[in-house]
Amino acid sequence: MQNNKRLRITVILYLLVICVLARLIFTFPNQSYLNILNINDFYVTSCVVLIIVTLLIFFFVKGSAGKRLWITILSSIIIFAISITYFYSNLPQYTYEQATEKVADAEQNEGKSVQIQIPIHRVDKLGEGESKWFQMTDNTYYIYLKVDEKPLVFKFNPLDGKYEEVTGQRILEEYKVQ
């Protein structure tokens, strides 16, 4: 009875530590992308799957307490390894800085004079899109350039690198070239 209680406490502490560490692992690249990654989809799903698997192990696996603990540890490693591998292998191709350089280079290659204008506030750099389950991000970047002394705004998809000039008056009016 005492071993069972210790095992339960050990498993609960282990799960808490794993979930905290996993949160950090998912959060690490997010700052490079202006915090636009949908880390919660991956993190929460991994934790829920881990909890379900742990409950199944403790209710249906027969054997010693140590055996169940080791199966739980192995399961958590497999679950988070799959989730983290998928997450890191599908990160967007472009950070905000890389996107800005790509658009500026494309304009310069056309022989135009280009000045990059990076807004101070994060909100001015992002556009929101449709939220989809397990999509790395649903946001786009707004790239502000002064091309041949004319202010231009581009909407940039960080997932595939496609961009287009924004012609909406609202964005251009809010865009103040310094």
PDB file of C-alpha atoms in Angstrom:
ATOM      1  CA  MET A   1       0.000   0.000   0.000  1.00  0.00           C
ATOM      2  CA  GLN A   2       2.803   2.391   0.909  1.00  0.00           C
ATOM      3  CA  ASN A   3       4.619   1.573  -2.364  1.00  0.00           C
ATOM      4  CA  ASN A   4       1.468   2.308  -4.369  1.00  0.00           C
ATOM      5  CA  LYS A   5       1.108   5.701  -2.717  1.00  0.00           C
ATOM      6  CA  ARG A   6       4.775   6.522  -3.346  1.00  0.00           C
ATOM      7  CA  LEU A   7       4.448   5.409  -6.941  1.00  0.00           C
ATOM      8  CA  ARG A   8       1.451   7.656  -7.521  1.00  0.00           C
ATOM      9  CA  ILE A   9       3.242  10.642  -6.006  1.00  0.00           C
ATOM     10  CA  THR A  10       6.364   9.878  -8.063  1.00  0.00           C
ATOM     11  CA  VAL A  11       4.353   9.609 -11.284  1.00  0.00           C
ATOM     12  CA  ILE A  12       2.464  12.837 -10.584  1.00  0.00           C
ATOM     13  CA  LEU A  13       5.694  14.710  -9.851  1.00  0.00           C
ATOM     14  CA  TYR A  14       7.307  13.217 -12.946  1.00  0.00           C
ATOM     15  CA  LEU A  15       4.388  14.282 -15.133  1.00  0.00           C
ATOM     16  CA  LEU A  16       4.489  17.815 -13.718  1.00  0.00           C
ATOM     17  CA  VAL A  17       8.223  18.123 -14.377  1.00  0.00           C
ATOM     18  CA  ILE A  18       7.869  16.730 -17.903  1.00  0.00           C
ATOM     19  CA  CYS A  19       4.999  19.069 -18.706  1.00  0.00           C
ATOM     20  CA  VAL A  20       6.917  22.128 -17.446  1.00  0.00           C
ATOM     21  CA  LEU A  21      10.035  21.153 -19.406  1.00  0.00           C
ATOM     22  CA  ALA A  22       7.980  20.497 -22.523  1.00  0.00           C
ATOM     23  CA  ARG A  23       6.409  23.953 -22.230  1.00  0.00           C
ATOM     24  CA  LEU A  24       9.883  25.472 -22.226  1.00  0.00           C
ATOM     25  CA  ILE A  25      10.938  23.403 -25.238  1.00  0.00           C
ATOM     26  CA  PHE A  26       7.897  24.542 -27.221  1.00  0.00           C
ATOM     27  CA  THR A  27       8.310  28.171 -26.113  1.00  0.00           C
ATOM     28  CA  PHE A  28      11.998  28.467 -26.998  1.00  0.00           C
ATOM     29  CA  PRO A  29      11.688  29.256 -30.759  1.00  0.00           C
ATOM     30  CA  ASN A  30       8.534  31.345 -30.349  1.00  0.00           C
ATOM     31  CA  GLN A  31      10.370  34.600 -29.597  1.00  0.00           C
ATOM     32  CA  SER A  32      12.215  34.458 -32.919  1.00  0.00           C
ATOM     33  CA  TYR A  33       8.834  34.473 -34.658  1.00  0.00           C
ATOM     34  CA  LEU A  34       7.289  37.378 -32.691  1.00  0.00           C
ATOM     35  CA  ASN A  35       5.354  34.872 -30.545  1.00  0.00           C
ATOM     36  CA  ILE A  36       3.048  33.827 -33.386  1.00  0.00           C
ATOM     37  CA  LEU A  37       3.513  30.070 -33.144  1.00  0.00           C
ATOM     38  CA  ASN A  38       0.531  27.979 -32.076  1.00  0.00           C
ATOM     39  CA  ILE A  39       2.490  26.250 -29.327  1.00  0.00           C
ATOM     40  CA  ASN A  40      -0.612  25.542 -27.272  1.00  0.00           C
ATOM     41  CA  ASP A  41      -1.988  23.144 -29.903  1.00  0.00           C
ATOM     42  CA  PHE A  42       1.110  20.995 -29.634  1.00  0.00           C
ATOM     43  CA  TYR A  43       1.766  21.393 -25.920  1.00  0.00           C
ATOM     44  CA  VAL A  44      -1.774  20.800 -24.672  1.00  0.00           C
ATOM     45  CA  THR A  45      -2.350  17.878 -27.023  1.00  0.00           C
ATOM     46  CA  SER A  46       0.895  16.222 -25.904  1.00  0.00           C
ATOM     47  CA  CYS A  47       0.047  16.665 -22.237  1.00  0.00           C
ATOM     48  CA  VAL A  48      -3.503  15.365 -22.673  1.00  0.00           C
ATOM     49  CA  VAL A  49      -2.280  12.311 -24.593  1.00  0.00           C
ATOM     50  CA  LEU A  50       0.338  11.688 -21.913  1.00  0.00           C
ATOM     51  CA  ILE A  51      -2.243  11.874 -19.120  1.00  0.00           C
ATOM     52  CA  ILE A  52      -4.615   9.526 -20.975  1.00  0.00           C
ATOM     53  CA  VAL A  53      -1.819   7.036 -21.659  1.00  0.00           C
ATOM     54  CA  THR A  54      -0.684   7.218 -18.024  1.00  0.00           C
ATOM     55  CA  LEU A  55      -4.205   6.538 -16.791  1.00  0.00           C
ATOM     56  CA  LEU A  56      -4.537   3.605 -19.189  1.00  0.00           C
ATOM     57  CA  ILE A  57      -1.219   2.219 -17.969  1.00  0.00           C
ATOM     58  CA  PHE A  58      -2.227   2.413 -14.322  1.00  0.00           C
ATOM     59  CA  PHE A  59      -5.677   0.933 -14.857  1.00  0.00           C
ATOM     60  CA  PHE A  60      -4.926  -1.797 -17.381  1.00  0.00           C
ATOM     61  CA  VAL A  61      -1.254  -2.806 -17.174  1.00  0.00           C
ATOM     62  CA  LYS A  62      -0.718  -5.618 -14.733  1.00  0.00           C
ATOM     63  CA  GLY A  63       2.561  -5.937 -12.936  1.00  0.00           C
ATOM     64  CA  SER A  64       4.708  -4.244 -10.371  1.00  0.00           C
ATOM     65  CA  ALA A  65       4.597  -0.570  -9.580  1.00  0.00           C
ATOM     66  CA  GLY A  66       8.104  -0.144 -10.950  1.00  0.00           C
ATOM     67  CA  LYS A  67       7.077  -1.675 -14.272  1.00  0.00           C
ATOM     68  CA  ARG A  68       4.196   0.774 -14.616  1.00  0.00           C
ATOM     69  CA  LEU A  69       6.481   3.688 -13.751  1.00  0.00           C
ATOM     70  CA  TRP A  70       8.989   2.691 -16.446  1.00  0.00           C
ATOM     71  CA  ILE A  71       6.237   2.240 -19.028  1.00  0.00           C
ATOM     72  CA  THR A  72       4.945   5.715 -18.141  1.00  0.00           C
ATOM     73  CA  ILE A  73       8.417   7.222 -18.520  1.00  0.00           C
ATOM     74  CA  LEU A  74       8.958   5.497 -21.849  1.00  0.00           C
ATOM     75  CA  SER A  75       5.509   6.582 -23.060  1.00  0.00           C
ATOM     76  CA  SER A  76       6.150  10.201 -22.132  1.00  0.00           C
ATOM     77  CA  ILE A  77       9.479  10.196 -23.954  1.00  0.00           C
ATOM     78  CA  ILE A  78       7.866   8.767 -27.085  1.00  0.00           C
ATOM     79  CA  ILE A  79       4.870  11.133 -26.994  1.00  0.00           C
ATOM     80  CA  PHE A  80       6.923  14.282 -26.499  1.00  0.00           C
ATOM     81  CA  ALA A  81       9.642  13.174 -28.920  1.00  0.00           C
ATOM     82  CA  ILE A  82       7.051  12.780 -31.677  1.00  0.00           C
ATOM     83  CA  SER A  83       5.328  16.051 -30.850  1.00  0.00           C
ATOM     84  CA  ILE A  84       8.527  18.082 -30.504  1.00  0.00           C
ATOM     85  CA  THR A  85      10.026  16.592 -33.666  1.00  0.00           C
ATOM     86  CA  TYR A  86       6.898  17.478 -35.630  1.00  0.00           C
ATOM     87  CA  PHE A  87       6.858  20.969 -34.109  1.00  0.00           C
ATOM     88  CA  TYR A  88      10.483  21.791 -34.866  1.00  0.00           C
ATOM     89  CA  SER A  89      10.441  20.267 -38.333  1.00  0.00           C
ATOM     90  CA  ASN A  90       7.464  22.442 -39.310  1.00  0.00           C
ATOM     91  CA  LEU A  91       8.579  25.832 -37.991  1.00  0.00           C
ATOM     92  CA  PRO A  92       7.851  28.714 -40.371  1.00  0.00           C
ATOM     93  CA  GLN A  93      10.534  29.343 -42.969  1.00  0.00           C
ATOM     94  CA  TYR A  94      10.869  33.031 -42.104  1.00  0.00           C
ATOM     95  CA  THR A  95      11.286  35.145 -39.009  1.00  0.00           C
ATOM     96  CA  TYR A  96      10.161  38.772 -39.242  1.00  0.00           C
ATOM     97  CA  GLU A  97      13.689  39.961 -39.994  1.00  0.00           C
ATOM     98  CA  GLN A  98      14.203  37.333 -42.712  1.00  0.00           C
ATOM     99  CA  ALA A  99      10.851  38.218 -44.263  1.00  0.00           C
ATOM    100  CA  THR A 100      11.740  41.910 -44.288  1.00  0.00           C
ATOM    101  CA  GLU A 101      15.074  41.178 -45.972  1.00  0.00           C
ATOM    102  CA  LYS A 102      13.440  38.960 -48.592  1.00  0.00           C
ATOM    103  CA  VAL A 103      10.903  41.609 -49.598  1.00  0.00           C
ATOM    104  CA  ALA A 104      13.497  44.409 -49.535  1.00  0.00           C
ATOM    105  CA  ASP A 105      15.909  42.352 -51.652  1.00  0.00           C
ATOM    106  CA  ALA A 106      13.186  41.616 -54.203  1.00  0.00           C
ATOM    107  CA  GLU A 107      12.408  45.329 -54.513  1.00  0.00           C
ATOM    108  CA  GLN A 108      16.105  46.243 -54.762  1.00  0.00           C
ATOM    109  CA  ASN A 109      16.619  43.636 -57.491  1.00  0.00           C
ATOM    110  CA  GLU A 110      14.092  45.587 -59.545  1.00  0.00           C
ATOM    111  CA  GLY A 111      16.435  48.599 -59.325  1.00  0.00           C
ATOM    112  CA  LYS A 112      14.396  50.533 -56.787  1.00  0.00           C
ATOM    113  CA  SER A 113      15.658  52.543 -53.827  1.00  0.00           C
ATOM    114  CA  VAL A 114      14.479  50.727 -50.689  1.00  0.00           C
ATOM    115  CA  GLN A 115      14.429  51.709 -47.025  1.00  0.00           C
ATOM    116  CA  ILE A 116      13.183  49.243 -44.447  1.00  0.00           C
ATOM    117  CA  GLN A 117      10.797  50.692 -41.878  1.00  0.00           C
ATOM    118  CA  ILE A 118      10.397  48.409 -38.855  1.00  0.00           C
ATOM    119  CA  PRO A 119       7.533  49.435 -36.564  1.00  0.00           C
ATOM    120  CA  ILE A 120       8.256  49.735 -32.867  1.00  0.00           C
ATOM    121  CA  HIS A 121       5.158  47.870 -31.713  1.00  0.00           C
ATOM    122  CA  ARG A 122       4.670  44.145 -32.299  1.00  0.00           C
ATOM    123  CA  VAL A 123       0.986  44.661 -33.118  1.00  0.00           C
ATOM    124  CA  ASP A 124       1.911  46.744 -36.172  1.00  0.00           C
ATOM    125  CA  LYS A 125       4.021  43.886 -37.540  1.00  0.00           C
ATOM    126  CA  LEU A 126       1.334  41.195 -37.476  1.00  0.00           C
ATOM    127  CA  GLY A 127      -1.842  40.377 -39.312  1.00  0.00           C
ATOM    128  CA  GLU A 128      -4.190  37.675 -38.107  1.00  0.00           C
ATOM    129  CA  GLY A 129      -5.549  34.906 -40.269  1.00  0.00           C
ATOM    130  CA  GLU A 130      -7.745  31.869 -39.845  1.00  0.00           C
ATOM    131  CA  SER A 131      -6.910  29.654 -36.916  1.00  0.00           C
ATOM    132  CA  LYS A 132      -6.445  26.026 -37.921  1.00  0.00           C
ATOM    133  CA  TRP A 133      -5.699  23.106 -35.631  1.00  0.00           C
ATOM    134  CA  PHE A 134      -2.023  22.063 -35.731  1.00  0.00           C
ATOM    135  CA  GLN A 135      -1.028  24.803 -38.143  1.00  0.00           C
ATOM    136  CA  MET A 136       2.232  26.372 -36.995  1.00  0.00           C
ATOM    137  CA  THR A 137       0.824  29.872 -37.198  1.00  0.00           C
ATOM    138  CA  ASP A 138      -2.263  31.641 -38.428  1.00  0.00           C
ATOM    139  CA  ASN A 139      -0.599  35.059 -38.517  1.00  0.00           C
ATOM    140  CA  THR A 140       1.112  36.970 -41.295  1.00  0.00           C
ATOM    141  CA  TYR A 141       3.780  39.648 -41.126  1.00  0.00           C
ATOM    142  CA  TYR A 142       3.320  43.205 -42.315  1.00  0.00           C
ATOM    143  CA  ILE A 143       6.474  44.470 -43.982  1.00  0.00           C
ATOM    144  CA  TYR A 144       6.835  48.245 -44.256  1.00  0.00           C
ATOM    145  CA  LEU A 145       9.148  49.681 -46.889  1.00  0.00           C
ATOM    146  CA  LYS A 146       9.824  53.065 -48.361  1.00  0.00           C
ATOM    147  CA  VAL A 147      10.368  52.281 -52.050  1.00  0.00           C
ATOM    148  CA  ASP A 148      11.449  55.183 -54.265  1.00  0.00           C
ATOM    149  CA  GLU A 149      10.197  57.555 -51.529  1.00  0.00           C
ATOM    150  CA  LYS A 150       6.745  55.939 -51.607  1.00  0.00           C
ATOM    151  CA  PRO A 151       5.468  53.986 -48.565  1.00  0.00           C
ATOM    152  CA  LEU A 152       4.520  50.394 -49.354  1.00  0.00           C
ATOM    153  CA  VAL A 153       3.156  47.660 -47.129  1.00  0.00           C
ATOM    154  CA  PHE A 154       3.460  43.962 -47.880  1.00  0.00           C
ATOM    155  CA  LYS A 155       1.600  41.065 -46.308  1.00  0.00           C
ATOM    156  CA  PHE A 156       4.025  38.168 -45.853  1.00  0.00           C
ATOM    157  CA  ASN A 157       3.190  34.533 -45.062  1.00  0.00           C
ATOM    158  CA  PRO A 158       5.990  33.188 -42.811  1.00  0.00           C
ATOM    159  CA  LEU A 159       5.101  29.575 -43.599  1.00  0.00           C
ATOM    160  CA  ASP A 160       5.749  29.613 -47.331  1.00  0.00           C
ATOM    161  CA  GLY A 161       7.419  32.964 -48.043  1.00  0.00           C
ATOM    162  CA  LYS A 162       4.712  34.274 -50.351  1.00  0.00           C
ATOM    163  CA  TYR A 163       3.895  37.950 -50.108  1.00  0.00           C
ATOM    164  CA  GLU A 164       1.754  40.565 -51.749  1.00  0.00           C
ATOM    165  CA  GLU A 165       1.487  44.291 -51.633  1.00  0.00           C
ATOM    166  CA  VAL A 166      -1.313  45.572 -49.428  1.00  0.00           C
ATOM    167  CA  THR A 167      -3.375  48.204 -51.141  1.00  0.00           C
ATOM    168  CA  GLY A 168      -5.962  48.744 -48.419  1.00  0.00           C
ATOM    169  CA  GLN A 169      -6.240  52.377 -47.431  1.00  0.00           C
ATOM    170  CA  ARG A 170      -6.503  51.659 -43.690  1.00  0.00           C
ATOM    171  CA  ILE A 171      -3.075  50.045 -43.495  1.00  0.00           C
ATOM    172  CA  LEU A 172      -1.447  52.724 -45.611  1.00  0.00           C
ATOM    173  CA  GLU A 173      -3.022  55.509 -43.550  1.00  0.00           C
ATOM    174  CA  GLU A 174      -1.782  53.968 -40.304  1.00  0.00           C
ATOM    175  CA  TYR A 175       1.671  53.492 -41.783  1.00  0.00           C
ATOM    176  CA  LYS A 176       3.695  56.596 -41.028  1.00  0.00           C
ATOM    177  CA  VAL A 177       7.089  56.665 -42.683  1.00  0.00           C
ATOM    178  CA  GLN A 178       9.620  58.497 -40.559  1.00  0.00           C
TER     179      GLN A 178
END
